Short mmCIF file of C-alpha atoms in Angstrom, two decimals:
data_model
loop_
_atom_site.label_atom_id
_atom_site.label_comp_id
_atom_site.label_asym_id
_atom_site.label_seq_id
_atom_site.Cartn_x
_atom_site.Cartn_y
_atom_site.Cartn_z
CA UNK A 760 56.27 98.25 84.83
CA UNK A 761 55.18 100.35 81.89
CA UNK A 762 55.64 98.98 78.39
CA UNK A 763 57.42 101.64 76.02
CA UNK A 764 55.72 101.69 72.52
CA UNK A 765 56.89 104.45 71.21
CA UNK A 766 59.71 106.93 71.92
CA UNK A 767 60.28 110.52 70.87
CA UNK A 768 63.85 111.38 69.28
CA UNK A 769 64.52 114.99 69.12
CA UNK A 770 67.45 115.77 66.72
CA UNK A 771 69.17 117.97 64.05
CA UNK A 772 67.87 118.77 60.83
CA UNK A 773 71.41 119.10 59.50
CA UNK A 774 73.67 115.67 59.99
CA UNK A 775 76.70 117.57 61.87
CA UNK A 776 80.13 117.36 61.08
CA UNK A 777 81.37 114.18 63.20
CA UNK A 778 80.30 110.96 60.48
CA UNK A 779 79.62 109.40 64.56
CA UNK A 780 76.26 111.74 64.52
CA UNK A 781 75.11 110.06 61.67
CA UNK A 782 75.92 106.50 62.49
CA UNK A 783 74.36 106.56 65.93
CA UNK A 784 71.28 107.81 64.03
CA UNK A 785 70.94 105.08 61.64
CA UNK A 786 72.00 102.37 64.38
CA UNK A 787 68.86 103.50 66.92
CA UNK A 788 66.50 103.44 63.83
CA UNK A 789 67.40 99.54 63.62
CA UNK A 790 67.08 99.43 67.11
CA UNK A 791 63.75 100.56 67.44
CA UNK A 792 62.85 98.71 64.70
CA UNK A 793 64.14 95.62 65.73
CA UNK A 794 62.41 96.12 69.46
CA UNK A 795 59.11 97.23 67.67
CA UNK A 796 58.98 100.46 68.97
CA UNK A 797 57.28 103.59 66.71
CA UNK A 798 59.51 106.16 66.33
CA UNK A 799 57.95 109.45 66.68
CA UNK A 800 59.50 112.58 65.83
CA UNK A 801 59.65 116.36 63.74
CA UNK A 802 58.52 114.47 60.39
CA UNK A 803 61.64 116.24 58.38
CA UNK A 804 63.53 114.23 55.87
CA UNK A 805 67.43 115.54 56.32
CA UNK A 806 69.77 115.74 58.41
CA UNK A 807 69.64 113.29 61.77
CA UNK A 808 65.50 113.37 61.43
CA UNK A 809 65.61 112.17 57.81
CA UNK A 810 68.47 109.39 58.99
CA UNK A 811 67.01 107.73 61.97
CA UNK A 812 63.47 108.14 60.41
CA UNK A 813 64.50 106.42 56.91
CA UNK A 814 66.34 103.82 59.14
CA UNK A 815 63.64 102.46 61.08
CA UNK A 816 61.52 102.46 57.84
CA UNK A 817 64.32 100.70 56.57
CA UNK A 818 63.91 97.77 59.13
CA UNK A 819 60.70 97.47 59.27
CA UNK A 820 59.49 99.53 62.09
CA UNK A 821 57.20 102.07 62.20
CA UNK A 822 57.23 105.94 62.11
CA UNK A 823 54.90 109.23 63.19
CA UNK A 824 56.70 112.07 61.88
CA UNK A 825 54.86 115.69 63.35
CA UNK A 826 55.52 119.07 61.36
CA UNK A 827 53.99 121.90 61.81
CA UNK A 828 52.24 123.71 58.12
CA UNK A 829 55.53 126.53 57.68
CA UNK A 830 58.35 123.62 58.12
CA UNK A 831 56.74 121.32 55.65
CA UNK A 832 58.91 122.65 52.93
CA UNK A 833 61.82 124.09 54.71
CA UNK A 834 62.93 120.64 56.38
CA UNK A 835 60.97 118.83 53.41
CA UNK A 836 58.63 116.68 55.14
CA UNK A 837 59.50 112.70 54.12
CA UNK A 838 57.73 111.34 51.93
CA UNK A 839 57.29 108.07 52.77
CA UNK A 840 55.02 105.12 54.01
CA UNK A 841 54.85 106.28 57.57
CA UNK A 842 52.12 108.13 59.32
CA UNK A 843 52.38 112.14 58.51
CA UNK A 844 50.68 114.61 60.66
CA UNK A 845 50.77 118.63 59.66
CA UNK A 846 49.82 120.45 62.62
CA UNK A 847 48.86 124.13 62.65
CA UNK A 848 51.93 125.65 64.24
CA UNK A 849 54.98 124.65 66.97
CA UNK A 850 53.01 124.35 69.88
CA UNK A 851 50.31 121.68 68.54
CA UNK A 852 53.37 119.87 67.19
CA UNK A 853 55.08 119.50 70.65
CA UNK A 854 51.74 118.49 72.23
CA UNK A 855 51.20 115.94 70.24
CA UNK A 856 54.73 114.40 70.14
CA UNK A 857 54.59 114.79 73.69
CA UNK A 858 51.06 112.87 74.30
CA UNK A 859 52.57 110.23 71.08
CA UNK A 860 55.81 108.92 72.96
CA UNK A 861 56.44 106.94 76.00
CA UNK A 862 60.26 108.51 76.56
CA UNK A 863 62.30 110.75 74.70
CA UNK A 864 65.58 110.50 73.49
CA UNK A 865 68.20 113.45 72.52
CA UNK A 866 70.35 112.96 69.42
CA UNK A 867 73.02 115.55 68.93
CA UNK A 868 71.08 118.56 67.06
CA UNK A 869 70.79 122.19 67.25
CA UNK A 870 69.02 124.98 69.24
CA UNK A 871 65.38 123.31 68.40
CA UNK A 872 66.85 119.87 69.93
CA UNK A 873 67.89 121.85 72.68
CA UNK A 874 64.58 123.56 73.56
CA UNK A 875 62.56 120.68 73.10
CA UNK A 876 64.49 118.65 75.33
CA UNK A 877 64.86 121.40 77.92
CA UNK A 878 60.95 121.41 78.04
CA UNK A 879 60.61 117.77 78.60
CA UNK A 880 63.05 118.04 81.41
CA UNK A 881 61.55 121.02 83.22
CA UNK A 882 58.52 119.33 82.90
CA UNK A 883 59.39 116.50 84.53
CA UNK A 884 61.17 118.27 86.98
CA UNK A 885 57.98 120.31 88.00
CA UNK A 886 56.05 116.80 88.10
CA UNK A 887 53.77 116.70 84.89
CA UNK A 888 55.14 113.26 83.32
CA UNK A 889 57.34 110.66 84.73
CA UNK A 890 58.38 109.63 81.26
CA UNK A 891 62.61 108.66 80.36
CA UNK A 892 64.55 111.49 79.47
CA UNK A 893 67.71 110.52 77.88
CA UNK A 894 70.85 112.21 76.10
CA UNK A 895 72.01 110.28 73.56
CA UNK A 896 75.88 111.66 74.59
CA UNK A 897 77.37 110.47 71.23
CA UNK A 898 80.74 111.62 71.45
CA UNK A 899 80.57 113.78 74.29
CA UNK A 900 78.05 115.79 72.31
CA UNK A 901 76.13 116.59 75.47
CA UNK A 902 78.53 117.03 78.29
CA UNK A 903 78.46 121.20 77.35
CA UNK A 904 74.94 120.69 78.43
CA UNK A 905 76.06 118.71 81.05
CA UNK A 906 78.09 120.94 82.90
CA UNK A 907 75.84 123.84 82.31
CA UNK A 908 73.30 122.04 84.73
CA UNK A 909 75.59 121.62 87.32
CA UNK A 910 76.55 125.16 86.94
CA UNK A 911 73.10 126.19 87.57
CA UNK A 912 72.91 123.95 90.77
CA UNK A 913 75.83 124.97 92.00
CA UNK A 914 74.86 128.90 91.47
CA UNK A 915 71.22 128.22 93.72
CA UNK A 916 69.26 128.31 89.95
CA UNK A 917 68.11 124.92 90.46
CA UNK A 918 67.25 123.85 94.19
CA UNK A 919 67.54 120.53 96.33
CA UNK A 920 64.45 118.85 95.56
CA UNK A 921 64.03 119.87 92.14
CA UNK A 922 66.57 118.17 90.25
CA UNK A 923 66.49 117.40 86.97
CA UNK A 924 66.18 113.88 86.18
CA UNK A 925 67.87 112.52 82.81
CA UNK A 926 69.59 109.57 81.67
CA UNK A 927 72.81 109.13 79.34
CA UNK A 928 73.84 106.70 76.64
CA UNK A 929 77.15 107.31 75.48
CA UNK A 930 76.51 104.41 72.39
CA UNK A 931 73.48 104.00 70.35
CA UNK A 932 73.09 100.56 70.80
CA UNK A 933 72.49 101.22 74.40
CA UNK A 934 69.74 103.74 74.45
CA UNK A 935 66.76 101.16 73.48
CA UNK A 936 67.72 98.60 76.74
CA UNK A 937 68.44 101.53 78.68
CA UNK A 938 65.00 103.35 78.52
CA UNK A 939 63.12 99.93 78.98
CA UNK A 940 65.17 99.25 81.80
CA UNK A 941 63.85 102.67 83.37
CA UNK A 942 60.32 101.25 82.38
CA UNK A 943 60.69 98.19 84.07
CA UNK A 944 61.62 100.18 87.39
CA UNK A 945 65.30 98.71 87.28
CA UNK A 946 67.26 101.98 87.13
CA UNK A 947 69.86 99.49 89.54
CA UNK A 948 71.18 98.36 86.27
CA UNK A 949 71.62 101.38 84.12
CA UNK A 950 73.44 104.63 84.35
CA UNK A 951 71.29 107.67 86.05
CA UNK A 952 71.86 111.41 86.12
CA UNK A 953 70.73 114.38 87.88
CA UNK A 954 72.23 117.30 88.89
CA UNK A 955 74.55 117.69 90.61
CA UNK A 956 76.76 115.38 88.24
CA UNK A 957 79.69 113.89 90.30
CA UNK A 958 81.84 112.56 87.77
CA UNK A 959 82.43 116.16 86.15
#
């Protein structure tokens, strides 16, 4: 059993167009709030970041937002009474969110969501942390993704015996019991991926 303290959210500094983006943002804020779980994550105050950040602030919780010296102004670091850490560039950031969080969670976000969740899932596929991965598949948002994984296993790019293990919520208010389900070793009782993906 390993307690979860803290979990990472990667997500978009822009809100998106679906108003869903930005209600499953606010609602996993509460959440991990309400289950007294730190929030850490890219330290920006719009878009999704600004949202989920603001909402667990909102709640009661507590946040670590990470942002490296050149974003501070472009995705105008919150200002707010959470703990604020300015890092020298990307890489320092990523470490440190990384070594902060006890799983990470996907929110529906752009090409820097993207990478950063790629890298936490090719590093647990390569063995160097055993910590949740899970897509937050609001709307569908992820199933693109989704398929492009099982195209890659299909086309020999991603070998039996080095799968690449992630979870899926499909509603906010599931990702919190879902990842401390995974924690408490009872992946019986919640919904697991890796490629290949059956049901597409």
């Amino acid at each position: 059993m390993r307690q979860i303290k803290s979990i990472c959210v990667y997500c978009g500094s822009a809100a998106g167009t679906d108003p869903a983006y930005r209600e499953a943002a606010a609602e996993l804020g509460r959440h991990l709030a309400e289950a007294g779980i730190r929030l850490v994550y890219g330290g920006g105050s719009v878009g999704l970041m600004g949202i989920v950040a603001r909402s667990v602030l909102e709640h009661g919780g507590d946040v670590t937002g990470i942002i490296p010296q050149f974003l501070k102004e472009r995705e105008e670091m919150l200002e707010a009474d959470c703990e604020l850490i300015v890092t020298q560039d990307m890489h320092q950031r990523k470490k440190l969110m990384f070594d902060k969080a006890d799983a990470f969670v996907a929110l529906p976000g752009g090409i820097g969501t993207l990478e950063e969740t790629v890298e936490m899932l090719t590093w647990a596929q390569l063995g160097r942390h055993h910590k949740p991965v899970l897509l937050a598949n609001i709307n569908g948002f992820w199933e693109p993704f989704r398929q492009l994984l099982e195209h890659m296993r299909r086309d020999g790019f991603i070998r039996n015996g080095l799968d690449v293990p992630y979870h899926v919520a499909d509603r906010a208010e599931d990702i919190v019991p879902h990842i401390q389900h995974v924690a408490d070793g009872k992946t019986d009782m919640c919904k697991y991926d890796a490629v290949p993906i059956s049901q597409l």
